[in-house]
mmCIF file of C-alpha atoms in Angstrom:
data_model
loop_
_atom_site.group_PDB
_atom_site.id
_atom_site.type_symbol
_atom_site.label_atom_id
_atom_site.label_comp_id
_atom_site.label_asym_id
_atom_site.label_seq_id
_atom_site.Cartn_x
_atom_site.Cartn_y
_atom_site.Cartn_z
ATOM 1 C CA MET A 1 0.058 -0.114 0.018
ATOM 2 C CA ILE A 2 2.664 2.466 0.945
ATOM 3 C CA ALA A 3 5.853 2.526 -1.473
ATOM 4 C CA GLU A 4 9.223 2.049 0.258
ATOM 5 C CA GLU A 5 10.524 5.319 -0.991
ATOM 6 C CA ASP A 6 7.705 7.159 0.628
ATOM 7 C CA LEU A 7 8.921 6.255 4.019
ATOM 8 C CA PRO A 8 11.822 8.129 5.027
ATOM 9 C CA GLU A 9 13.799 6.618 7.828
ATOM 10 C CA THR A 10 13.634 9.853 9.990
ATOM 11 C CA ILE A 11 11.117 12.737 10.123
ATOM 12 C CA ASP A 12 14.069 14.990 9.378
ATOM 13 C CA ASP A 13 14.240 13.418 5.881
ATOM 14 C CA ILE A 14 10.947 14.738 4.816
ATOM 15 C CA ASN A 15 11.301 17.773 2.465
ATOM 16 C CA TYR A 16 8.279 20.159 2.957
ATOM 17 C CA ASP A 17 7.570 22.575 0.249
ATOM 18 C CA ILE A 18 6.949 25.964 1.855
ATOM 19 C CA ASP A 19 4.726 27.142 -0.976
ATOM 20 C CA SER A 20 2.295 24.389 0.202
ATOM 21 C CA TRP A 21 2.453 25.469 3.600
ATOM 22 C CA VAL A 22 1.355 28.985 2.750
ATOM 23 C CA VAL A 23 -2.312 28.136 2.267
ATOM 24 C CA ILE A 24 -5.404 29.795 3.673
ATOM 25 C CA LYS A 25 -8.560 27.984 4.451
ATOM 26 C CA HIS A 26 -10.778 30.119 2.257
ATOM 27 C CA ASP A 27 -10.031 32.249 -0.869
ATOM 28 C CA ASP A 28 -13.017 34.548 -1.264
ATOM 29 C CA LYS A 29 -11.715 35.852 -4.501
ATOM 30 C CA ASN A 30 -11.428 32.562 -6.263
ATOM 31 C CA SER A 31 -13.870 30.731 -4.032
ATOM 32 C CA LYS A 32 -11.229 27.821 -3.591
ATOM 33 C CA LYS A 33 -11.279 25.155 -0.835
ATOM 34 C CA TYR A 34 -8.262 24.351 1.118
ATOM 35 C CA ILE A 35 -9.333 21.824 3.595
ATOM 36 C CA PRO A 36 -10.277 18.069 2.607
ATOM 37 C CA GLU A 37 -13.862 16.971 2.581
ATOM 38 C CA ASN A 38 -15.453 15.309 5.393
ATOM 39 C CA ILE A 39 -15.313 11.546 5.699
ATOM 40 C CA ILE A 40 -18.680 9.955 6.223
ATOM 41 C CA GLU A 41 -18.964 6.353 7.453
ATOM 42 C CA THR A 42 -22.054 4.173 8.048
ATOM 43 C CA GLU A 43 -20.788 3.295 11.498
ATOM 44 C CA ASN A 44 -19.680 5.319 14.563
ATOM 45 C CA ILE A 45 -16.051 6.259 14.570
ATOM 46 C CA PHE A 46 -14.211 6.174 18.130
ATOM 47 C CA SER A 47 -10.748 7.056 17.156
ATOM 48 C CA VAL A 48 -8.907 9.033 14.448
ATOM 49 C CA ASN A 49 -5.036 9.351 13.665
ATOM 50 C CA PHE A 50 -2.838 11.202 11.024
ATOM 51 C CA HIS A 51 0.021 9.381 9.425
ATOM 52 C CA PRO A 52 3.373 11.030 10.532
ATOM 53 C CA LYS A 53 4.860 11.121 7.081
ATOM 54 C CA LEU A 54 2.194 10.672 4.432
ATOM 55 C CA ASN A 55 -1.405 12.219 3.652
ATOM 56 C CA LEU A 56 -3.050 9.271 5.311
ATOM 57 C CA ILE A 57 -5.611 9.078 8.205
ATOM 58 C CA SER A 58 -6.611 6.025 9.928
ATOM 59 C CA LEU A 59 -10.073 5.404 11.609
ATOM 60 C CA GLY A 60 -11.196 3.067 14.343
ATOM 61 C CA LEU A 61 -15.081 2.061 13.980
ATOM 62 C CA ILE A 62 -17.544 0.659 16.451
ATOM 63 C CA ASN A 63 -18.020 -2.374 14.238
ATOM 64 C CA GLY A 64 -14.349 -3.652 14.676
ATOM 65 C CA GLU A 65 -13.104 -2.325 11.467
ATOM 66 C CA THR A 66 -9.874 -0.350 10.924
ATOM 67 C CA LYS A 67 -9.790 1.991 7.955
ATOM 68 C CA ILE A 68 -7.062 3.980 6.208
ATOM 69 C CA TYR A 69 -7.903 6.855 3.882
ATOM 70 C CA LYS A 70 -5.917 9.075 1.826
ATOM 71 C CA TYR A 71 -6.925 12.817 2.088
ATOM 72 C CA SER A 72 -6.357 15.488 -0.368
ATOM 73 C CA ILE A 73 -7.678 19.011 -1.231
ATOM 74 C CA ASP A 74 -7.548 18.190 -5.061
ATOM 75 C CA LYS A 75 -9.432 15.209 -5.213
ATOM 76 C CA PRO A 76 -12.132 13.254 -3.081
ATOM 77 C CA ASN A 77 -10.731 11.312 -0.114
ATOM 78 C CA ALA A 78 -9.844 7.701 -1.079
ATOM 79 C CA LEU A 79 -10.323 4.540 1.007
ATOM 80 C CA LEU A 80 -7.124 2.557 0.756
ATOM 81 C CA ALA A 81 -7.555 -0.349 3.119
ATOM 82 C CA THR A 82 -10.066 -1.819 5.449
ATOM 83 C CA PHE A 83 -9.012 -4.316 8.265
ATOM 84 C CA ASN A 84 -11.268 -6.662 10.191
ATOM 85 C CA ASN A 85 -8.754 -7.663 12.933
ATOM 86 C CA HIS A 86 -11.280 -7.015 15.749
ATOM 87 C CA LYS A 87 -14.321 -8.641 16.801
ATOM 88 C CA GLU A 88 -15.605 -5.677 18.821
ATOM 89 C CA SER A 89 -15.324 -1.799 18.643
ATOM 90 C CA VAL A 90 -11.980 -0.280 17.961
ATOM 91 C CA ARG A 91 -11.380 2.282 20.730
ATOM 92 C CA LYS A 92 -8.042 3.670 19.717
ATOM 93 C CA VAL A 93 -5.750 3.726 16.666
ATOM 94 C CA CYS A 94 -2.280 5.205 16.344
ATOM 95 C CA PHE A 95 0.462 4.993 13.848
ATOM 96 C CA SER A 96 4.066 4.283 15.066
ATOM 97 C CA ASP A 97 6.673 7.247 14.730
ATOM 98 C CA ASN A 98 8.097 5.994 11.504
ATOM 99 C CA GLY A 99 4.704 5.210 9.852
ATOM 100 C CA LYS A 100 5.332 1.850 8.989
ATOM 101 C CA LEU A 101 2.905 0.270 11.716
ATOM 102 C CA LEU A 102 -0.678 1.021 12.768
ATOM 103 C CA TYR A 103 -1.433 -0.033 16.352
ATOM 104 C CA THR A 104 -5.234 -0.744 17.304
ATOM 105 C CA ALA A 105 -6.854 -1.496 20.628
ATOM 106 C CA SER A 106 -10.332 -2.808 20.917
ATOM 107 C CA SER A 107 -13.058 -3.802 23.410
ATOM 108 C CA ASP A 108 -12.330 -7.354 22.604
ATOM 109 C CA ARG A 109 -9.271 -7.011 24.880
ATOM 110 C CA ALA A 110 -6.856 -7.498 21.961
ATOM 111 C CA LEU A 111 -3.889 -5.219 20.796
ATOM 112 C CA GLY A 112 -3.407 -5.213 17.146
ATOM 113 C CA VAL A 113 -0.528 -4.278 14.842
ATOM 114 C CA ILE A 114 -0.982 -3.713 11.225
ATOM 115 C CA ASP A 115 1.849 -3.448 8.636
ATOM 116 C CA CYS A 116 1.190 -0.366 6.490
ATOM 117 C CA LYS A 117 3.385 -1.145 3.754
ATOM 118 C CA GLN A 118 2.041 -4.726 3.172
ATOM 119 C CA ALA A 119 -1.394 -3.527 3.980
ATOM 120 C CA LYS A 120 -2.077 -6.668 6.260
ATOM 121 C CA VAL A 121 -2.392 -7.524 9.856
ATOM 122 C CA LYS A 122 1.247 -8.297 11.192
ATOM 123 C CA TYR A 123 0.154 -9.897 14.542
ATOM 124 C CA SER A 124 -2.425 -9.412 17.294
ATOM 125 C CA ILE A 125 -1.953 -9.857 21.041
ATOM 126 C CA LYS A 126 -5.287 -11.507 22.071
ATOM 127 C CA ASP A 127 -6.307 -11.170 25.788
ATOM 128 C CA ALA A 128 -3.786 -8.501 26.211
ATOM 129 C CA HIS A 129 -6.167 -7.561 29.224
ATOM 130 C CA GLY A 130 -8.739 -9.338 31.102
ATOM 131 C CA VAL A 131 -11.187 -6.521 30.420
ATOM 132 C CA PRO A 132 -11.612 -4.077 27.383
ATOM 133 C CA ILE A 133 -8.757 -1.747 26.463
ATOM 134 C CA SER A 134 -9.712 1.818 26.890
ATOM 135 C CA THR A 135 -6.543 3.380 25.435
ATOM 136 C CA PHE A 136 -2.968 3.336 24.723
ATOM 137 C CA ILE A 137 0.093 5.102 23.759
ATOM 138 C CA VAL A 138 2.910 4.335 21.447
ATOM 139 C CA ILE A 139 6.294 5.358 23.274
ATOM 140 C CA ASP A 140 8.860 4.201 20.669
ATOM 141 C CA ASP A 141 9.343 1.331 18.043
ATOM 142 C CA ASN A 142 9.550 -1.217 20.743
ATOM 143 C CA THR A 143 7.303 -0.063 23.605
ATOM 144 C CA VAL A 144 3.644 0.410 23.843
ATOM 145 C CA VAL A 145 1.518 1.056 27.094
ATOM 146 C CA THR A 146 -2.094 0.216 27.462
ATOM 147 C CA GLY A 147 -4.780 0.823 29.923
ATOM 148 C CA ASP A 148 -8.095 -0.980 30.555
ATOM 149 C CA ASP A 149 -11.624 -0.434 32.025
ATOM 150 C CA GLU A 150 -10.614 -1.461 35.405
ATOM 151 C CA GLY A 151 -7.586 0.905 35.763
ATOM 152 C CA LEU A 152 -4.740 -1.753 35.073
ATOM 153 C CA VAL A 153 -1.729 -0.326 33.006
ATOM 154 C CA ARG A 154 0.697 -2.627 31.117
ATOM 155 C CA ILE A 155 3.790 -1.917 29.439
ATOM 156 C CA TRP A 156 4.531 -4.155 26.326
ATOM 157 C CA ASP A 157 7.741 -5.095 24.640
ATOM 158 C CA THR A 158 6.560 -5.207 20.894
ATOM 159 C CA ARG A 159 9.673 -7.111 19.848
ATOM 160 C CA GLN A 160 8.998 -10.163 22.042
ATOM 161 C CA ARG A 161 5.182 -9.426 22.295
ATOM 162 C CA TYR A 162 5.029 -9.752 25.968
ATOM 163 C CA CYS A 163 4.155 -7.696 29.035
ATOM 164 C CA ALA A 164 7.212 -6.238 30.655
ATOM 165 C CA LYS A 165 5.631 -4.566 33.500
ATOM 166 C CA GLU A 166 2.045 -3.721 34.981
ATOM 167 C CA PHE A 167 0.675 -1.234 37.472
ATOM 168 C CA ASN A 168 -2.578 -1.201 38.985
ATOM 169 C CA GLU A 169 -3.047 2.203 40.805
ATOM 170 C CA HIS A 170 -6.336 3.362 39.569
ATOM 171 C CA GLY A 171 -10.005 2.441 40.347
ATOM 172 C CA ASP A 172 -11.608 3.293 37.249
ATOM 173 C CA TYR A 173 -11.028 3.185 33.542
ATOM 174 C CA ILE A 174 -7.852 4.757 32.163
ATOM 175 C CA SER A 175 -8.857 7.738 30.139
ATOM 176 C CA GLY A 176 -5.447 9.059 28.880
ATOM 177 C CA PHE A 177 -1.702 8.893 28.621
ATOM 178 C CA ASP A 178 1.284 11.307 27.868
ATOM 179 C CA TYR A 179 4.947 10.720 27.774
ATOM 180 C CA SER A 180 7.607 13.260 28.694
ATOM 181 C CA PRO A 181 10.835 12.205 26.967
ATOM 182 C CA GLN A 182 12.735 14.933 28.572
ATOM 183 C CA HIS A 183 12.075 13.202 32.022
ATOM 184 C CA ASN A 184 11.416 9.621 30.767
ATOM 185 C CA LYS A 185 8.031 9.882 32.625
ATOM 186 C CA LEU A 186 4.730 8.405 31.719
ATOM 187 C CA PHE A 187 1.579 10.318 32.945
ATOM 188 C CA CYS A 188 -1.696 8.405 33.263
ATOM 189 C CA CYS A 189 -4.942 9.708 34.139
ATOM 190 C CA SER A 190 -8.160 7.878 35.204
ATOM 191 C CA ALA A 191 -11.778 8.600 35.670
ATOM 192 C CA ASP A 192 -11.353 8.098 39.240
ATOM 193 C CA GLY A 193 -9.992 11.533 39.382
ATOM 194 C CA SER A 194 -6.282 10.869 39.810
ATOM 195 C CA ILE A 195 -3.008 10.890 37.965
ATOM 196 C CA SER A 196 -0.291 8.337 38.260
ATOM 197 C CA VAL A 197 3.532 8.783 37.082
ATOM 198 C CA MET A 198 5.616 5.983 36.007
ATOM 199 C CA SER A 199 9.525 5.943 35.084
ATOM 200 C CA LEU A 200 9.843 3.800 31.971
ATOM 201 C CA ASN A 201 12.798 1.420 31.654
ATOM 202 C CA GLY A 202 11.558 -1.854 30.249
ATOM 203 C CA LYS A 203 11.458 -4.477 33.136
ATOM 204 C CA ASN A 204 12.886 -1.884 35.483
ATOM 205 C CA SER A 205 10.132 0.398 34.973
ATOM 206 C CA LYS A 206 8.542 1.626 38.355
ATOM 207 C CA GLY A 207 5.684 3.600 39.610
ATOM 208 C CA ILE A 208 6.766 7.163 41.216
ATOM 209 C CA GLY A 209 3.539 8.233 42.682
ATOM 210 C CA VAL A 210 -0.215 8.860 42.486
ATOM 211 C CA THR A 211 -2.014 12.298 43.100
ATOM 212 C CA LEU A 212 -4.808 12.787 45.391
ATOM 213 C CA GLY A 213 -8.128 12.417 43.649
ATOM 214 C CA VAL A 214 -10.309 15.245 42.516
ATOM 215 C CA ASN A 215 -14.097 15.054 42.526
ATOM 216 C CA ASP A 216 -13.940 14.714 38.699
ATOM 217 C CA ASP A 217 -13.502 12.349 35.921
ATOM 218 C CA TYR A 218 -10.385 12.932 34.107
ATOM 219 C CA THR A 219 -10.792 12.596 30.267
ATOM 220 C CA GLY A 220 -7.375 13.426 28.877
ATOM 221 C CA ILE A 221 -3.759 14.476 29.937
ATOM 222 C CA LEU A 222 -0.894 16.302 28.213
ATOM 223 C CA CYS A 223 2.671 17.238 28.918
ATOM 224 C CA LEU A 224 3.577 20.706 27.846
ATOM 225 C CA LYS A 225 6.508 23.071 28.140
ATOM 226 C CA ASP A 226 9.023 20.290 27.643
ATOM 227 C CA GLY A 227 7.322 18.190 30.337
ATOM 228 C CA LYS A 228 7.290 20.964 32.883
ATOM 229 C CA ASP A 229 3.759 21.440 32.952
ATOM 230 C CA VAL A 230 0.963 18.882 33.047
ATOM 231 C CA ILE A 231 -2.634 19.625 31.891
ATOM 232 C CA ALA A 232 -5.541 17.413 32.773
ATOM 233 C CA ALA A 233 -9.190 17.618 31.461
ATOM 234 C CA GLY A 234 -12.136 17.047 33.783
ATOM 235 C CA ALA A 235 -15.525 15.888 32.359
ATOM 236 C CA SER A 236 -17.188 18.669 34.368
ATOM 237 C CA GLY A 237 -15.455 21.176 31.954
ATOM 238 C CA THR A 238 -12.670 22.082 34.250
ATOM 239 C CA ILE A 239 -8.893 22.222 33.088
ATOM 240 C CA TYR A 240 -6.530 21.274 35.970
ATOM 241 C CA HIS A 241 -2.969 22.690 35.518
ATOM 242 C CA TYR A 242 -0.267 20.913 37.502
ATOM 243 C CA ASP A 243 3.675 21.290 37.828
ATOM 244 C CA HIS A 244 5.255 17.984 37.095
ATOM 245 C CA GLU A 245 7.403 18.105 40.290
ATOM 246 C CA GLN A 246 4.366 18.994 42.509
ATOM 247 C CA LEU A 247 1.533 16.846 41.231
ATOM 248 C CA TYR A 248 -0.017 16.399 44.764
ATOM 249 C CA GLU A 249 -2.359 19.168 43.958
ATOM 250 C CA SER A 250 -3.038 21.463 40.972
ATOM 251 C CA LYS A 251 -1.488 24.857 40.971
ATOM 252 C CA ARG A 252 -4.609 26.412 39.320
ATOM 253 C CA ASN A 253 -7.946 25.343 37.699
ATOM 254 C CA MET A 254 -9.257 26.926 34.774
ATOM 255 C CA LYS A 255 -12.671 27.259 33.259
ATOM 256 C CA SER A 256 -13.078 25.726 29.790
ATOM 257 C CA PHE A 257 -16.318 27.517 28.768
ATOM 258 C CA VAL A 258 -17.820 24.320 27.804
ATOM 259 C CA LYS A 259 -20.076 21.969 29.801
ATOM 260 C CA SER A 260 -17.993 18.813 29.440
ATOM 261 C CA ILE A 261 -14.299 18.185 27.941
ATOM 262 C CA SER A 262 -14.194 14.795 26.101
ATOM 263 C CA CYS A 263 -10.547 14.859 24.623
ATOM 264 C CA LEU A 264 -7.376 16.814 24.544
ATOM 265 C CA LEU A 265 -4.821 17.532 21.630
ATOM 266 C CA GLN A 266 -1.446 19.000 21.819
ATOM 267 C CA VAL A 267 -0.591 21.370 19.075
ATOM 268 C CA ASN A 268 2.850 22.602 20.319
ATOM 269 C CA GLU A 269 4.655 23.164 23.628
ATOM 270 C CA THR A 270 2.347 25.923 24.596
ATOM 271 C CA THR A 271 -0.887 25.416 22.621
ATOM 272 C CA TYR A 272 -3.526 22.645 23.024
ATOM 273 C CA CYS A 273 -6.944 21.955 21.973
ATOM 274 C CA TYR A 274 -9.964 20.390 23.633
ATOM 275 C CA GLY A 275 -13.172 19.099 22.344
ATOM 276 C CA SER A 276 -16.550 18.984 24.110
ATOM 277 C CA ASP A 277 -19.704 16.818 24.319
ATOM 278 C CA ASP A 278 -21.521 19.735 22.688
ATOM 279 C CA GLY A 279 -19.494 19.588 19.434
ATOM 280 C CA ASP A 280 -17.205 22.483 20.030
ATOM 281 C CA ILE A 281 -13.495 22.647 19.745
ATOM 282 C CA LEU A 282 -11.460 25.409 21.546
ATOM 283 C CA ALA A 283 -7.836 26.151 21.610
ATOM 284 C CA HIS A 284 -5.817 27.545 24.439
ATOM 285 C CA SER A 285 -2.456 29.082 24.518
ATOM 286 C CA LEU A 286 -0.502 28.926 27.896
ATOM 287 C CA GLN A 287 1.891 31.657 26.632
ATOM 288 C CA THR A 288 -0.804 34.210 25.884
ATOM 289 C CA GLY A 289 -3.651 32.915 27.878
ATOM 290 C CA LYS A 290 -6.014 33.468 24.892
ATOM 291 C CA ARG A 291 -8.545 31.070 23.536
ATOM 292 C CA MET A 292 -9.943 30.607 20.268
ATOM 293 C CA ARG A 293 -13.008 28.690 19.141
ATOM 294 C CA MET A 294 -12.157 26.281 16.188
ATOM 295 C CA CYS A 295 -15.438 24.416 15.505
ATOM 296 C CA ASP A 296 -18.793 25.348 16.600
ATOM 297 C CA GLY A 297 -22.074 23.536 15.970
ATOM 298 C CA MET A 298 -21.238 19.731 15.206
ATOM 299 C CA ASP A 299 -24.163 18.944 17.464
ATOM 300 C CA SER A 300 -22.553 15.714 18.735
ATOM 301 C CA PRO A 301 -19.697 14.745 20.995
ATOM 302 C CA ILE A 302 -16.077 15.082 19.907
ATOM 303 C CA LEU A 303 -14.582 11.629 20.502
ATOM 304 C CA ASP A 304 -11.136 12.006 19.500
ATOM 305 C CA MET A 305 -8.734 14.408 17.571
ATOM 306 C CA SER A 306 -5.600 14.333 15.817
ATOM 307 C CA ILE A 307 -3.229 16.861 14.181
ATOM 308 C CA SER A 308 -1.631 16.350 10.651
ATOM 309 C CA ARG A 309 2.009 15.978 10.059
ATOM 310 C CA ASP A 310 2.467 19.294 8.668
ATOM 311 C CA ALA A 311 0.349 21.044 11.128
ATOM 312 C CA LYS A 312 -2.194 22.188 8.604
ATOM 313 C CA TYR A 313 -5.330 20.224 9.595
ATOM 314 C CA ILE A 314 -6.837 18.963 12.800
ATOM 315 C CA ALA A 315 -9.271 16.005 12.257
ATOM 316 C CA SER A 316 -12.171 15.409 14.745
ATOM 317 C CA CYS A 317 -14.368 12.333 14.865
ATOM 318 C CA SER A 318 -18.073 12.392 15.984
ATOM 319 C CA PHE A 319 -20.589 9.643 15.365
ATOM 320 C CA GLU A 320 -20.240 8.734 11.722
ATOM 321 C CA THR A 321 -18.217 11.787 10.687
ATOM 322 C CA VAL A 322 -14.547 12.790 10.491
ATOM 323 C CA LYS A 323 -14.275 16.483 9.962
ATOM 324 C CA PHE A 324 -11.147 18.591 9.038
ATOM 325 C CA HIS A 325 -10.363 21.786 10.436
ATOM 326 C CA ASN A 326 -7.907 24.522 9.596
ATOM 327 C CA ALA A 327 -5.048 24.386 12.033
ATOM 328 C CA LEU A 328 -3.079 27.428 10.639
ATOM 329 C CA ASN A 329 -5.362 29.839 12.758
ATOM 330 C CA LEU A 330 -4.080 28.421 15.865
ATOM 331 C CA TYR A 331 -0.684 30.055 15.406
ATOM 332 C CA ASN A 332 -2.281 33.396 15.976
ATOM 333 C CA LEU A 333 -2.278 32.359 19.796
ATOM 334 C CA SER A 334 1.484 32.255 19.670
ATOM 335 C CA LEU A 335 3.994 34.908 20.453
ATOM 336 C CA VAL A 336 3.065 36.798 17.206
ATOM 337 C CA GLU A 337 0.476 38.658 19.187
ATOM 338 C CA GLN A 338 2.982 40.018 21.673
ATOM 339 C CA ILE A 339 5.645 40.912 19.243
ATOM 340 C CA GLU A 340 4.630 44.584 18.943
ATOM 341 C CA GLU A 341 5.434 45.030 22.579
ATOM 342 C CA VAL A 342 9.034 43.896 22.061
ATOM 343 C CA ASP A 343 9.642 45.299 18.590
ATOM 344 C CA GLU A 344 12.407 47.579 19.895
ATOM 345 C CA SER A 345 14.424 44.904 21.610
ATOM 346 C CA LYS A 346 17.266 42.935 19.996
ATOM 347 C CA GLU A 347 15.023 39.849 19.810
ATOM 348 C CA GLY A 348 12.306 41.715 18.011
ATOM 349 C CA LYS A 349 14.654 43.285 15.542
ATOM 350 C CA GLN A 350 16.359 39.910 14.728
ATOM 351 C CA LEU A 351 12.928 38.242 14.194
ATOM 352 C CA LYS A 352 11.900 41.163 11.707
ATOM 353 C CA LYS A 353 15.174 40.694 9.775
ATOM 354 C CA GLU A 354 14.606 36.844 9.572
ATOM 355 C CA GLU A 355 11.140 37.290 8.565
ATOM 356 C CA ALA A 356 12.095 39.736 5.741
ATOM 357 C CA LYS A 357 14.651 37.182 4.334
ATOM 358 C CA LEU A 358 11.816 34.493 4.149
ATOM 359 C CA GLU A 359 9.520 36.904 2.515
ATOM 360 C CA LYS A 360 12.041 37.992 -0.098
ATOM 361 C CA LYS A 361 12.958 34.124 -0.644
ATOM 362 C CA TYR A 362 9.433 32.495 -0.875
ATOM 363 C CA LEU A 363 7.082 35.290 -1.796
ATOM 364 C CA ASN A 364 9.408 37.034 -4.511
ATOM 365 C CA ILE A 365 9.582 40.303 -2.604
ATOM 366 C CA LYS A 366 12.371 42.467 -4.121
ATOM 367 C CA ASP A 367 14.353 44.849 -2.062
ATOM 368 C CA ASP A 368 14.498 48.419 -3.633
ATOM 369 C CA ASN A 369 17.994 48.889 -2.094
ATOM 370 C CA ASP A 370 19.336 45.897 -3.908
ATOM 371 C CA ASP A 371 18.146 47.362 -7.197
ATOM 372 C CA LYS A 372 19.968 50.534 -6.539
ATOM 373 C CA LYS A 373 23.237 48.778 -5.735
ATOM 374 C CA LYS A 374 23.036 46.869 -9.049
ATOM 375 C CA ARG A 375 22.470 50.085 -10.927
ATOM 376 C CA LYS A 376 25.245 51.904 -9.227
ATOM 377 C CA LYS A 377 27.551 49.169 -10.181
ATOM 378 C CA ALA A 378 26.351 49.319 -13.887
ATOM 379 C CA GLY A 379 27.056 53.047 -14.029
ATOM 380 C CA GLY A 380 23.421 54.044 -13.791
ATOM 381 C CA VAL A 381 22.611 57.505 -12.285
ATOM 382 C CA GLN A 382 18.817 57.784 -12.696
ATOM 383 C CA GLU A 383 16.644 57.118 -9.810
ATOM 384 C CA LYS A 384 14.086 54.403 -10.086
ATOM 385 C CA LYS A 385 10.607 54.974 -8.545
ATOM 386 C CA LYS A 386 9.814 52.612 -5.479
ATOM 387 C CA LYS A 387 7.485 49.860 -6.428
ATOM 388 C CA VAL A 388 5.286 48.451 -3.682
ATOM 389 C CA LYS A 389 4.633 44.720 -3.857
ATOM 390 C CA VAL A 390 1.095 43.868 -2.633
ATOM 391 C CA PHE A 391 0.852 40.281 -1.364
ATOM 392 C CA ASN A 392 -1.588 38.322 0.985
ATOM 393 C CA SER A 393 -1.317 39.568 4.549
ATOM 394 C CA GLU A 394 -2.194 36.161 5.725
ATOM 395 C CA ARG A 395 0.722 34.688 4.093
ATOM 396 C CA LYS A 396 2.919 37.227 5.775
ATOM 397 C CA GLN A 397 1.343 36.405 9.133
ATOM 398 C CA PHE A 398 2.051 32.819 8.564
ATOM 399 C CA LEU A 399 5.649 33.205 7.950
ATOM 400 C CA HIS A 400 5.857 35.219 11.118
ATOM 401 C CA ASP A 401 4.261 32.484 12.921
ATOM 402 C CA LEU A 402 6.535 29.817 11.360
ATOM 403 C CA LEU A 403 9.566 31.768 12.713
ATOM 404 C CA THR A 404 8.086 32.337 16.136
ATOM 405 C CA ASN A 405 7.001 28.730 16.772
ATOM 406 C CA TYR A 406 9.560 26.561 14.903
#
C-alpha cells in the first residue's frame, strides 16, 4: 500500500515545500477550498489518527473495522484499506513514529498491529487485558503502554510481544496517557480523578506516585513546555494545571467555557485544543492565555482529535463523521500577538530581519536597495521609482508564525 521510497527513515528526511504551507482555508476571491472534505462512514467512529509522514488518516470504528484513507484538497478522499482484525469496537488507533505500523486496541481485549507497507495485519496480542482496553500510547518502536476499563496499566515489549511490567493504581478506567521524553516519565489519568506517574525503563520500570483524587472524571492528559507543565481535563469542563514536580495538587484550575471536555490534543509546547460533548473545539495558549473557538455546531460529542504531520489540519471524529479543520489559525495564539510590545528589543529586530529574508525568498519580494546597488555598479545614475509589492497579509502572518513557533 505504501511504497518504500515514501517512508523516510526519520522525520528530518521529509522535504516540506514552503509554498504548500502558505495556504489559507478560504480564498474569497477565487472561491477555492483548502481543507479536505469530511469523511462519512456508516458506523460510529471512535478514534482518528494522522500518518506522521504521508497524507493518510486512520479510523477506528464501532463494528471492529480499522480503515485507512488518503486525504487531499485536490480530489475526493480515497479509502485505501479496511482491516477486520477485531471482533468488537476499535477504541483507539495510532501510527508508529516511522509510519510503518498502525496499532489498534479494542473492546475485545486485543492489541493489534498492522503493517502499513504490506497492508495486512502483522500480529495481534489476544487477551492483552482481562477486560476491554480503553486507550494506549506508542512510546517508541519497541514499547507500547495500554490501559483498561478497570484501571490496569501494562507496558508491552513489541519485539518479544510480552508484558514487561504492569501497574494497578487506579480504581476506574484509564482515560489518557502522555509521555515526557525529557524526564522519561509516563503520565496516566483515570476517571477516578487521579494521575499516576511512572518511570519507563523496560523491566525496571517503576511507579513514582499517584496524585490525590479530585471530584471529577479525568478525560485526557498532556505534558507541555518540555514536560514542565501537566494539563488534565475533567468531564465537568474544568482544566487542571499541574507542575510535574508537584503533582500532589493542581496549581490552578481553569474554566473551559464548555459543559464537558471529552478529549485533549497537543498542538505545540504551549498550545493545546480540547473537544466537548457539545461538539465545540477550542484552543488555548499557555503563553498568551488566549482562547479561540475552532469548531462550533457539530451537534454531537467530539470523541477524538488528531493533528496532521504538517500541522495544517486537525481532524475530529463524532458519530459517523470525520471533519477536517484549518489548524493554521491556531498560530495566531502564539508569540506573534505579543511581538509589537518587544519590537524595539534585539530579539524583536532579529525576528523582523529573519522574517524579511523569508518573505524575499519565498514570496518573491524584491528589496529596492538591492536594485539601487546593482544600478550603481552598472554606472546608472537615474533614480528608479519605488514599487510596492502587494501580497496576501495572511501569508506574511503565517511566515511570522513559522519563525516564532519553529
